């Protein structure tokens, strides 16, 4: 069973609010990722981190920011939410064992911006 | 670069029908291959995997065989249930250790009773 957690699971907020989506994992993985999932269910990588104090932007441009101060924690922040940010956000981590990469996902945060 | 192509959905079936979701890949070297499933309102979870050519991954009645000659990893199930309704993602793992998997666009399966 995956040990990766996201909070909140659902969030409805007004335009202009600052929000932080939390993600944590207890597997000791260095590499963590944030995806935005579009209505057609395709996954788009928006941020990733290869370890503490390492963060990079992903393939899809996003107005969000991330930080990685501790190995287990990878929060995503929106400084000023807009309706276009309404989406499902998935956090993931990757470990390497038995000669292949294994990726684990959190349950997701469903964000609605009014 | 590496990529995964899977059949577009939605796929709509009646209960007990046979399911095939096609997946092909492009990769350098010998990637590991995966199918993930996402039930409504949840994150993705690993359904099955195959780490080398000719391996067959299986779980919950689903199967997929790693075919190097056709670069394919098609998902099959002999008799689907309503509870199988979900989104299915094919993915490959690049050879570089610790690298994120590369996912297909997902195929939505809807099973009716």
PDB file of N, CA and C in Angstrom, chain A residues 6-106:
ATOM      1  N   UNK A   6      -2.267  13.290   0.549  1.00  0.00           N
ATOM      2  CA  UNK A   6      -2.575  14.628   0.083  1.00  0.00           C
ATOM      3  C   UNK A   6      -3.722  15.208   0.883  1.00  0.00           C
ATOM      4  N   UNK A   7      -3.586  16.482   1.228  1.00  0.00           N
ATOM      5  CA  UNK A   7      -4.682  17.200   1.871  1.00  0.00           C
ATOM      6  C   UNK A   7      -4.742  18.614   1.325  1.00  0.00           C
ATOM      7  N   UNK A   8      -5.953  19.193   1.241  1.00  0.00           N
ATOM      8  CA  UNK A   8      -7.233  18.524   1.447  1.00  0.00           C
ATOM      9  C   UNK A   8      -7.590  17.640   0.260  1.00  0.00           C
ATOM     10  N   UNK A   9      -8.583  16.806   0.388  1.00  0.00           N
ATOM     11  CA  UNK A   9      -9.054  16.003  -0.728  1.00  0.00           C
ATOM     12  C   UNK A   9      -9.927  16.838  -1.654  1.00  0.00           C
ATOM     13  N   UNK A  10     -10.694  17.744  -1.089  1.00  0.00           N
ATOM     14  CA  UNK A  10     -11.561  18.626  -1.872  1.00  0.00           C
ATOM     15  C   UNK A  10     -11.439  20.029  -1.308  1.00  0.00           C
ATOM     16  N   UNK A  11     -11.431  21.019  -2.216  1.00  0.00           N
ATOM     17  CA  UNK A  11     -11.307  22.400  -1.792  1.00  0.00           C
ATOM     18  C   UNK A  11     -12.081  23.280  -2.768  1.00  0.00           C
ATOM     19  N   UNK A  12     -12.963  24.108  -2.221  1.00  0.00           N
ATOM     20  CA  UNK A  12     -13.712  25.093  -3.001  1.00  0.00           C
ATOM     21  C   UNK A  12     -13.381  26.460  -2.425  1.00  0.00           C
ATOM     22  N   UNK A  13     -12.827  27.334  -3.263  1.00  0.00           N
ATOM     23  CA  UNK A  13     -12.416  28.650  -2.777  1.00  0.00           C
ATOM     24  C   UNK A  13     -12.803  29.723  -3.779  1.00  0.00           C
ATOM     25  N   UNK A  14     -12.718  30.970  -3.340  1.00  0.00           N
ATOM     26  CA  UNK A  14     -13.023  32.092  -4.210  1.00  0.00           C
ATOM     27  C   UNK A  14     -11.789  32.592  -4.945  1.00  0.00           C
ATOM     28  N   UNK A  15     -12.024  33.302  -6.023  1.00  0.00           N
ATOM     29  CA  UNK A  15     -10.929  33.864  -6.810  1.00  0.00           C
ATOM     30  C   UNK A  15     -10.082  34.809  -5.968  1.00  0.00           C
ATOM     31  N   UNK A  16      -8.767  34.741  -6.176  1.00  0.00           N
ATOM     32  CA  UNK A  16      -7.841  35.635  -5.498  1.00  0.00           C
ATOM     33  C   UNK A  16      -7.257  35.086  -4.207  1.00  0.00           C
ATOM     34  N   UNK A  17      -7.786  33.980  -3.729  1.00  0.00           N
ATOM     35  CA  UNK A  17      -7.274  33.404  -2.478  1.00  0.00           C
ATOM     36  C   UNK A  17      -5.941  32.701  -2.712  1.00  0.00           C
ATOM     37  N   UNK A  18      -5.139  32.711  -1.664  1.00  0.00           N
ATOM     38  CA  UNK A  18      -3.885  31.948  -1.668  1.00  0.00           C
ATOM     39  C   UNK A  18      -4.150  30.578  -1.055  1.00  0.00           C
ATOM     40  N   UNK A  19      -3.681  29.525  -1.725  1.00  0.00           N
ATOM     41  CA  UNK A  19      -3.903  28.180  -1.194  1.00  0.00           C
ATOM     42  C   UNK A  19      -2.630  27.355  -1.281  1.00  0.00           C
ATOM     43  N   UNK A  20      -2.526  26.389  -0.394  1.00  0.00           N
ATOM     44  CA  UNK A  20      -1.430  25.429  -0.432  1.00  0.00           C
ATOM     45  C   UNK A  20      -2.006  24.022  -0.388  1.00  0.00           C
ATOM     46  N   UNK A  21      -1.599  23.226  -1.366  1.00  0.00           N
ATOM     47  CA  UNK A  21      -1.980  21.817  -1.398  1.00  0.00           C
ATOM     48  C   UNK A  21      -0.829  21.014  -0.802  1.00  0.00           C
ATOM     49  N   UNK A  22      -1.167  20.189   0.177  1.00  0.00           N
ATOM     50  CA  UNK A  22      -0.128  19.446   0.886  1.00  0.00           C
ATOM     51  C   UNK A  22       0.078  18.060   0.297  1.00  0.00           C
ATOM     52  N   UNK A  23       1.333  17.627   0.293  1.00  0.00           N
ATOM     53  CA  UNK A  23       1.675  16.272  -0.134  1.00  0.00           C
ATOM     54  C   UNK A  23       2.820  15.774   0.724  1.00  0.00           C
ATOM     55  N   UNK A  24       2.672  14.582   1.250  1.00  0.00           N
ATOM     56  CA  UNK A  24       3.754  14.000   2.035  1.00  0.00           C
ATOM     57  C   UNK A  24       3.831  12.503   1.787  1.00  0.00           C
ATOM     58  N   UNK A  25       5.051  11.980   1.905  1.00  0.00           N
ATOM     59  CA  UNK A  25       5.265  10.540   1.722  1.00  0.00           C
ATOM     60  C   UNK A  25       6.231  10.035   2.779  1.00  0.00           C
ATOM     61  N   UNK A  26       6.034   8.792   3.159  1.00  0.00           N
ATOM     62  CA  UNK A  26       6.836   8.213   4.241  1.00  0.00           C
ATOM     63  C   UNK A  26       7.753   7.118   3.735  1.00  0.00           C
ATOM     64  N   UNK A  27       8.004   7.084   2.437  1.00  0.00           N
ATOM     65  CA  UNK A  27       8.811   6.025   1.835  1.00  0.00           C
ATOM     66  C   UNK A  27      10.266   6.438   1.660  1.00  0.00           C
ATOM     67  N   UNK A  28      10.594   7.699   1.999  1.00  0.00           N
ATOM     68  CA  UNK A  28      11.967   8.159   1.868  1.00  0.00           C
ATOM     69  C   UNK A  28      12.406   8.412   0.439  1.00  0.00           C
ATOM     70  N   UNK A  29      11.446   8.578  -0.476  1.00  0.00           N
ATOM     71  CA  UNK A  29      11.793   8.808  -1.874  1.00  0.00           C
ATOM     72  C   UNK A  29      12.346  10.211  -2.076  1.00  0.00           C
ATOM     73  N   UNK A  30      13.413  10.292  -2.872  1.00  0.00           N
ATOM     74  CA  UNK A  30      13.968  11.606  -3.195  1.00  0.00           C
ATOM     75  C   UNK A  30      13.133  12.329  -4.252  1.00  0.00           C
ATOM     76  N   UNK A  31      12.606  11.569  -5.207  1.00  0.00           N
ATOM     77  CA  UNK A  31      11.965  12.189  -6.365  1.00  0.00           C
ATOM     78  C   UNK A  31      10.451  12.265  -6.178  1.00  0.00           C
ATOM     79  N   UNK A  32       9.935  13.483  -6.299  1.00  0.00           N
ATOM     80  CA  UNK A  32       8.500  13.709  -6.143  1.00  0.00           C
ATOM     81  C   UNK A  32       7.999  14.589  -7.272  1.00  0.00           C
ATOM     82  N   UNK A  33       6.686  14.460  -7.567  1.00  0.00           N
ATOM     83  CA  UNK A  33       6.106  15.081  -8.747  1.00  0.00           C
ATOM     84  C   UNK A  33       4.711  15.602  -8.446  1.00  0.00           C
ATOM     85  N   UNK A  34       4.336  16.696  -9.145  1.00  0.00           N
ATOM     86  CA  UNK A  34       2.962  17.184  -9.143  1.00  0.00           C
ATOM     87  C   UNK A  34       2.430  17.115 -10.576  1.00  0.00           C
ATOM     88  N   UNK A  35       1.219  16.565 -10.688  1.00  0.00           N
ATOM     89  CA  UNK A  35       0.535  16.499 -11.966  1.00  0.00           C
ATOM     90  C   UNK A  35      -0.792  17.254 -11.871  1.00  0.00           C
ATOM     91  N   UNK A  36      -1.181  17.839 -12.987  1.00  0.00           N
ATOM     92  CA  UNK A  36      -2.526  18.390 -13.128  1.00  0.00           C
ATOM     93  C   UNK A  36      -3.250  17.485 -14.121  1.00  0.00           C
ATOM     94  N   UNK A  37      -4.465  17.095 -13.754  1.00  0.00           N
ATOM     95  CA  UNK A  37      -5.210  16.168 -14.597  1.00  0.00           C
ATOM     96  C   UNK A  37      -6.343  16.909 -15.283  1.00  0.00           C
ATOM     97  N   UNK A  38      -6.351  16.870 -16.609  1.00  0.00           N
ATOM     98  CA  UNK A  38      -7.372  17.637 -17.341  1.00  0.00           C
ATOM     99  C   UNK A  38      -8.692  16.867 -17.384  1.00  0.00           C
ATOM    100  N   UNK A  39      -9.766  17.528 -17.834  1.00  0.00           N
ATOM    101  CA  UNK A  39     -11.079  16.856 -17.833  1.00  0.00           C
ATOM    102  C   UNK A  39     -11.095  15.571 -18.644  1.00  0.00           C
ATOM    103  N   UNK A  40     -10.214  15.460 -19.660  1.00  0.00           N
ATOM    104  CA  UNK A  40     -10.122  14.232 -20.437  1.00  0.00           C
ATOM    105  C   UNK A  40      -9.291  13.168 -19.740  1.00  0.00           C
ATOM    106  N   UNK A  41      -8.814  13.466 -18.534  1.00  0.00           N
ATOM    107  CA  UNK A  41      -8.084  12.565 -17.635  1.00  0.00           C
ATOM    108  C   UNK A  41      -6.600  12.459 -17.946  1.00  0.00           C
ATOM    109  N   UNK A  42      -6.099  13.152 -18.961  1.00  0.00           N
ATOM    110  CA  UNK A  42      -4.665  13.106 -19.244  1.00  0.00           C
ATOM    111  C   UNK A  42      -3.890  13.773 -18.117  1.00  0.00           C
ATOM    112  N   UNK A  43      -2.728  13.221 -17.806  1.00  0.00           N
ATOM    113  CA  UNK A  43      -1.859  13.763 -16.760  1.00  0.00           C
ATOM    114  C   UNK A  43      -0.853  14.733 -17.364  1.00  0.00           C
ATOM    115  N   UNK A  44      -0.677  15.879 -16.713  1.00  0.00           N
ATOM    116  CA  UNK A  44       0.304  16.860 -17.163  1.00  0.00           C
ATOM    117  C   UNK A  44       1.247  17.162 -16.001  1.00  0.00           C
ATOM    118  N   UNK A  45       2.531  16.956 -16.213  1.00  0.00           N
ATOM    119  CA  UNK A  45       3.519  17.213 -15.170  1.00  0.00           C
ATOM    120  C   UNK A  45       3.725  18.714 -15.037  1.00  0.00           C
ATOM    121  N   UNK A  46       3.533  19.259 -13.830  1.00  0.00           N
ATOM    122  CA  UNK A  46       3.697  20.698 -13.623  1.00  0.00           C
ATOM    123  C   UNK A  46       4.912  21.045 -12.765  1.00  0.00           C
ATOM    124  N   UNK A  47       5.319  20.166 -11.868  1.00  0.00           N
ATOM    125  CA  UNK A  47       6.506  20.410 -11.044  1.00  0.00           C
ATOM    126  C   UNK A  47       7.136  19.078 -10.650  1.00  0.00           C
ATOM    127  N   UNK A  48       8.449  19.118 -10.414  1.00  0.00           N
ATOM    128  CA  UNK A  48       9.096  17.948  -9.856  1.00  0.00           C
ATOM    129  C   UNK A  48      10.276  18.353  -9.001  1.00  0.00           C
ATOM    130  N   UNK A  49      10.709  17.423  -8.191  1.00  0.00           N
ATOM    131  CA  UNK A  49      11.830  17.655  -7.283  1.00  0.00           C
ATOM    132  C   UNK A  49      12.663  16.388  -7.199  1.00  0.00           C
ATOM    133  N   UNK A  50      13.971  16.535  -7.258  1.00  0.00           N
ATOM    134  CA  UNK A  50      14.871  15.389  -7.149  1.00  0.00           C
ATOM    135  C   UNK A  50      15.485  15.272  -5.759  1.00  0.00           C
ATOM    136  N   UNK A  51      15.059  16.154  -4.850  1.00  0.00           N
ATOM    137  CA  UNK A  51      15.553  16.068  -3.492  1.00  0.00           C
ATOM    138  C   UNK A  51      15.372  17.397  -2.779  1.00  0.00           C
ATOM    139  N   UNK A  52      15.827  17.445  -1.549  1.00  0.00           N
ATOM    140  CA  UNK A  52      15.690  18.662  -0.755  1.00  0.00           C
ATOM    141  C   UNK A  52      16.358  19.832  -1.467  1.00  0.00           C
ATOM    142  N   UNK A  53      15.646  20.947  -1.473  1.00  0.00           N
ATOM    143  CA  UNK A  53      16.092  22.206  -2.083  1.00  0.00           C
ATOM    144  C   UNK A  53      16.236  22.131  -3.599  1.00  0.00           C
ATOM    145  N   UNK A  54      15.674  21.126  -4.208  1.00  0.00           N
ATOM    146  CA  UNK A  54      15.678  20.973  -5.663  1.00  0.00           C
ATOM    147  C   UNK A  54      14.249  20.990  -6.172  1.00  0.00           C
ATOM    148  N   UNK A  55      13.915  21.963  -7.043  1.00  0.00           N
ATOM    149  CA  UNK A  55      12.588  21.986  -7.670  1.00  0.00           C
ATOM    150  C   UNK A  55      12.742  22.455  -9.103  1.00  0.00           C
ATOM    151  N   UNK A  56      11.890  21.895  -9.975  1.00  0.00           N
ATOM    152  CA  UNK A  56      11.924  22.256 -11.383  1.00  0.00           C
ATOM    153  C   UNK A  56      10.495  22.339 -11.912  1.00  0.00           C
ATOM    154  N   UNK A  57      10.312  23.146 -12.959  1.00  0.00           N
ATOM    155  CA  UNK A  57       9.012  23.187 -13.626  1.00  0.00           C
ATOM    156  C   UNK A  57       8.893  22.022 -14.594  1.00  0.00           C
ATOM    157  N   UNK A  58       7.677  21.559 -14.765  1.00  0.00           N
ATOM    158  CA  UNK A  58       7.428  20.429 -15.640  1.00  0.00           C
ATOM    159  C   UNK A  58       7.080  20.840 -17.052  1.00  0.00           C
ATOM    160  N   UNK A  59       6.420  19.929 -17.750  1.00  0.00           N
ATOM    161  CA  UNK A  59       6.120  20.141 -19.166  1.00  0.00           C
ATOM    162  C   UNK A  59       5.012  21.156 -19.386  1.00  0.00           C
ATOM    163  N   UNK A  60       4.085  21.227 -18.443  1.00  0.00           N
ATOM    164  CA  UNK A  60       2.944  22.126 -18.576  1.00  0.00           C
ATOM    165  C   UNK A  60       3.192  23.368 -17.731  1.00  0.00           C
ATOM    166  N   UNK A  61       3.070  24.524 -18.356  1.00  0.00           N
ATOM    167  CA  UNK A  61       3.264  25.770 -17.627  1.00  0.00           C
ATOM    168  C   UNK A  61       2.189  25.911 -16.558  1.00  0.00           C
ATOM    169  N   UNK A  62       2.600  26.313 -15.379  1.00  0.00           N
ATOM    170  CA  UNK A  62       1.666  26.459 -14.271  1.00  0.00           C
ATOM    171  C   UNK A  62       2.014  27.704 -13.489  1.00  0.00           C
ATOM    172  N   UNK A  63       1.003  28.378 -12.955  1.00  0.00           N
ATOM    173  CA  UNK A  63       1.232  29.560 -12.137  1.00  0.00           C
ATOM    174  C   UNK A  63       1.490  29.191 -10.681  1.00  0.00           C
ATOM    175  N   UNK A  64       1.544  27.930 -10.391  1.00  0.00           N
ATOM    176  CA  UNK A  64       1.808  27.486  -9.034  1.00  0.00           C
ATOM    177  C   UNK A  64       3.308  27.427  -8.764  1.00  0.00           C
ATOM    178  N   UNK A  65       3.649  27.346  -7.484  1.00  0.00           N
ATOM    179  CA  UNK A  65       5.037  27.166  -7.068  1.00  0.00           C
ATOM    180  C   UNK A  65       5.104  26.012  -6.090  1.00  0.00           C
ATOM    181  N   UNK A  66       6.295  25.442  -5.928  1.00  0.00           N
ATOM    182  CA  UNK A  66       6.493  24.338  -4.994  1.00  0.00           C
ATOM    183  C   UNK A  66       7.728  24.604  -4.152  1.00  0.00           C
ATOM    184  N   UNK A  67       7.856  23.857  -3.086  1.00  0.00           N
ATOM    185  CA  UNK A  67       9.045  23.912  -2.254  1.00  0.00           C
ATOM    186  C   UNK A  67       9.364  22.503  -1.767  1.00  0.00           C
ATOM    187  N   UNK A  68      10.619  22.296  -1.400  1.00  0.00           N
ATOM    188  CA  UNK A  68      11.035  20.971  -0.894  1.00  0.00           C
ATOM    189  C   UNK A  68      12.087  21.204   0.193  1.00  0.00           C
ATOM    190  N   UNK A  69      11.604  21.460   1.373  1.00  0.00           N
ATOM    191  CA  UNK A  69      12.485  21.724   2.517  1.00  0.00           C
ATOM    192  C   UNK A  69      12.813  20.440   3.258  1.00  0.00           C
ATOM    193  N   UNK A  70      11.886  19.487   3.198  1.00  0.00           N
ATOM    194  CA  UNK A  70      12.113  18.172   3.822  1.00  0.00           C
ATOM    195  C   UNK A  70      11.842  17.101   2.779  1.00  0.00           C
ATOM    196  N   UNK A  71      12.523  15.997   2.881  1.00  0.00           N
ATOM    197  CA  UNK A  71      12.382  14.904   1.915  1.00  0.00           C
ATOM    198  C   UNK A  71      10.940  14.461   1.784  1.00  0.00           C
ATOM    199  N   UNK A  72      10.241  14.380   2.904  1.00  0.00           N
ATOM    200  CA  UNK A  72       8.912  13.778   2.903  1.00  0.00           C
ATOM    201  C   UNK A  72       7.800  14.741   2.487  1.00  0.00           C
ATOM    202  N   UNK A  73       8.098  16.021   2.328  1.00  0.00           N
ATOM    203  CA  UNK A  73       7.056  17.024   2.174  1.00  0.00           C
ATOM    204  C   UNK A  73       7.267  17.833   0.890  1.00  0.00           C
ATOM    205  N   UNK A  74       6.210  17.978   0.066  1.00  0.00           N
ATOM    206  CA  UNK A  74       6.328  18.647  -1.229  1.00  0.00           C
ATOM    207  C   UNK A  74       5.054  19.446  -1.500  1.00  0.00           C
ATOM    208  N   UNK A  75       4.872  20.566  -0.837  1.00  0.00           N
ATOM    209  CA  UNK A  75       3.641  21.344  -0.990  1.00  0.00           C
ATOM    210  C   UNK A  75       3.613  22.174  -2.263  1.00  0.00           C
ATOM    211  N   UNK A  76       2.421  22.404  -2.771  1.00  0.00           N
ATOM    212  CA  UNK A  76       2.195  23.223  -3.960  1.00  0.00           C
ATOM    213  C   UNK A  76       1.344  24.423  -3.564  1.00  0.00           C
ATOM    214  N   UNK A  77       1.761  25.616  -4.005  1.00  0.00           N
ATOM    215  CA  UNK A  77       1.085  26.848  -3.600  1.00  0.00           C
ATOM    216  C   UNK A  77       0.601  27.635  -4.817  1.00  0.00           C
ATOM    217  N   UNK A  78      -0.619  28.133  -4.711  1.00  0.00           N
ATOM    218  CA  UNK A  78      -1.159  29.090  -5.669  1.00  0.00           C
ATOM    219  C   UNK A  78      -1.318  30.413  -4.945  1.00  0.00           C
ATOM    220  N   UNK A  79      -0.610  31.447  -5.379  1.00  0.00           N
ATOM    221  CA  UNK A  79      -0.640  32.732  -4.682  1.00  0.00           C
ATOM    222  C   UNK A  79      -1.987  33.427  -4.832  1.00  0.00           C
ATOM    223  N   UNK A  80      -2.596  33.273  -6.000  1.00  0.00           N
ATOM    224  CA  UNK A  80      -3.869  33.942  -6.260  1.00  0.00           C
ATOM    225  C   UNK A  80      -4.686  33.048  -7.192  1.00  0.00           C
ATOM    226  N   UNK A  81      -5.568  32.293  -6.600  1.00  0.00           N
ATOM    227  CA  UNK A  81      -6.303  31.292  -7.375  1.00  0.00           C
ATOM    228  C   UNK A  81      -7.281  31.949  -8.361  1.00  0.00           C
ATOM    229  N   UNK A  82      -7.420  31.300  -9.512  1.00  0.00           N
ATOM    230  CA  UNK A  82      -8.374  31.746 -10.538  1.00  0.00           C
ATOM    231  C   UNK A  82      -9.200  30.568 -11.002  1.00  0.00           C
ATOM    232  N   UNK A  83     -10.356  30.817 -11.622  1.00  0.00           N
ATOM    233  CA  UNK A  83     -11.195  29.700 -12.099  1.00  0.00           C
ATOM    234  C   UNK A  83     -10.457  28.759 -13.038  1.00  0.00           C
ATOM    235  N   UNK A  84      -9.465  29.265 -13.787  1.00  0.00           N
ATOM    236  CA  UNK A  84      -8.707  28.396 -14.693  1.00  0.00           C
ATOM    237  C   UNK A  84      -7.852  27.380 -13.945  1.00  0.00           C
ATOM    238  N   UNK A  85      -7.681  27.564 -12.639  1.00  0.00           N
ATOM    239  CA  UNK A  85      -6.918  26.610 -11.821  1.00  0.00           C
ATOM    240  C   UNK A  85      -7.780  25.432 -11.347  1.00  0.00           C
ATOM    241  N   UNK A  86      -9.059  25.495 -11.634  1.00  0.00           N
ATOM    242  CA  UNK A  86      -9.941  24.397 -11.256  1.00  0.00           C
ATOM    243  C   UNK A  86      -9.487  23.114 -11.942  1.00  0.00           C
ATOM    244  N   UNK A  87      -9.180  22.088 -11.141  1.00  0.00           N
ATOM    245  CA  UNK A  87      -8.637  20.857 -11.699  1.00  0.00           C
ATOM    246  C   UNK A  87      -8.425  19.841 -10.583  1.00  0.00           C
ATOM    247  N   UNK A  88      -8.011  18.654 -10.986  1.00  0.00           N
ATOM    248  CA  UNK A  88      -7.563  17.626 -10.056  1.00  0.00           C
ATOM    249  C   UNK A  88      -6.031  17.683 -10.024  1.00  0.00           C
ATOM    250  N   UNK A  89      -5.450  17.729  -8.827  1.00  0.00           N
ATOM    251  CA  UNK A  89      -3.997  17.776  -8.664  1.00  0.00           C
ATOM    252  C   UNK A  89      -3.535  16.485  -7.977  1.00  0.00           C
ATOM    253  N   UNK A  90      -2.581  15.824  -8.610  1.00  0.00           N
ATOM    254  CA  UNK A  90      -2.073  14.547  -8.101  1.00  0.00           C
ATOM    255  C   UNK A  90      -0.597  14.674  -7.763  1.00  0.00           C
ATOM    256  N   UNK A  91      -0.243  14.193  -6.601  1.00  0.00           N
ATOM    257  CA  UNK A  91       1.144  14.161  -6.155  1.00  0.00           C
ATOM    258  C   UNK A  91       1.659  12.726  -6.291  1.00  0.00           C
ATOM    259  N   UNK A  92       2.920  12.572  -6.606  1.00  0.00           N
ATOM    260  CA  UNK A  92       3.488  11.237  -6.774  1.00  0.00           C
ATOM    261  C   UNK A  92       4.942  11.225  -6.327  1.00  0.00           C
ATOM    262  N   UNK A  93       5.426  10.038  -6.020  1.00  0.00           N
ATOM    263  CA  UNK A  93       6.847   9.866  -5.736  1.00  0.00           C
ATOM    264  C   UNK A  93       7.325   8.607  -6.446  1.00  0.00           C
ATOM    265  N   UNK A  94       8.620   8.549  -6.685  1.00  0.00           N
ATOM    266  CA  UNK A  94       9.203   7.412  -7.406  1.00  0.00           C
ATOM    267  C   UNK A  94      10.327   6.798  -6.588  1.00  0.00           C
ATOM    268  N   UNK A  95      10.284   5.489  -6.466  1.00  0.00           N
ATOM    269  CA  UNK A  95      11.365   4.745  -5.849  1.00  0.00           C
ATOM    270  C   UNK A  95      11.926   3.751  -6.838  1.00  0.00           C
ATOM    271  N   UNK A  96      13.128   3.324  -6.594  1.00  0.00           N
ATOM    272  CA  UNK A  96      13.775   2.367  -7.506  1.00  0.00           C
ATOM    273  C   UNK A  96      14.121   1.120  -6.709  1.00  0.00           C
ATOM    274  N   UNK A  97      13.555   0.010  -7.145  1.00  0.00           N
ATOM    275  CA  UNK A  97      13.874  -1.247  -6.464  1.00  0.00           C
ATOM    276  C   UNK A  97      13.665  -2.402  -7.434  1.00  0.00           C
ATOM    277  N   UNK A  98      14.399  -3.453  -7.212  1.00  0.00           N
ATOM    278  CA  UNK A  98      14.246  -4.657  -8.031  1.00  0.00           C
ATOM    279  C   UNK A  98      14.374  -4.317  -9.521  1.00  0.00           C
ATOM    280  N   UNK A  99      15.252  -3.390  -9.841  1.00  0.00           N
ATOM    281  CA  UNK A  99      15.673  -3.025 -11.196  1.00  0.00           C
ATOM    282  C   UNK A  99      14.632  -2.251 -11.992  1.00  0.00           C
ATOM    283  N   UNK A 100      13.603  -1.722 -11.352  1.00  0.00           N
ATOM    284  CA  UNK A 100      12.694  -0.860 -12.095  1.00  0.00           C
ATOM    285  C   UNK A 100      12.177   0.250 -11.200  1.00  0.00           C
ATOM    286  N   UNK A 101      11.744   1.320 -11.867  1.00  0.00           N
ATOM    287  CA  UNK A 101      11.151   2.443 -11.156  1.00  0.00           C
ATOM    288  C   UNK A 101       9.710   2.113 -10.819  1.00  0.00           C
ATOM    289  N   UNK A 102       9.296   2.470  -9.627  1.00  0.00           N
ATOM    290  CA  UNK A 102       7.921   2.256  -9.214  1.00  0.00           C
ATOM    291  C   UNK A 102       7.348   3.592  -8.751  1.00  0.00           C
ATOM    292  N   UNK A 103       6.231   3.975  -9.299  1.00  0.00           N
ATOM    293  CA  UNK A 103       5.658   5.287  -9.015  1.00  0.00           C
ATOM    294  C   UNK A 103       4.398   5.125  -8.182  1.00  0.00           C
ATOM    295  N   UNK A 104       4.298   5.940  -7.138  1.00  0.00           N
ATOM    296  CA  UNK A 104       3.168   5.904  -6.224  1.00  0.00           C
ATOM    297  C   UNK A 104       2.452   7.249  -6.260  1.00  0.00           C
ATOM    298  N   UNK A 105       1.142   7.187  -6.207  1.00  0.00           N
ATOM    299  CA  UNK A 105       0.322   8.392  -6.273  1.00  0.00           C
ATOM    300  C   UNK A 105      -0.459   8.604  -4.978  1.00  0.00           C
ATOM    301  N   UNK A 106      -0.640   9.873  -4.645  1.00  0.00           N
ATOM    302  CA  UNK A 106      -1.571  10.213  -3.591  1.00  0.00           C
ATOM    303  C   UNK A 106      -2.997  10.164  -4.121  1.00  0.00           C
TER     304      UNK A 106
END
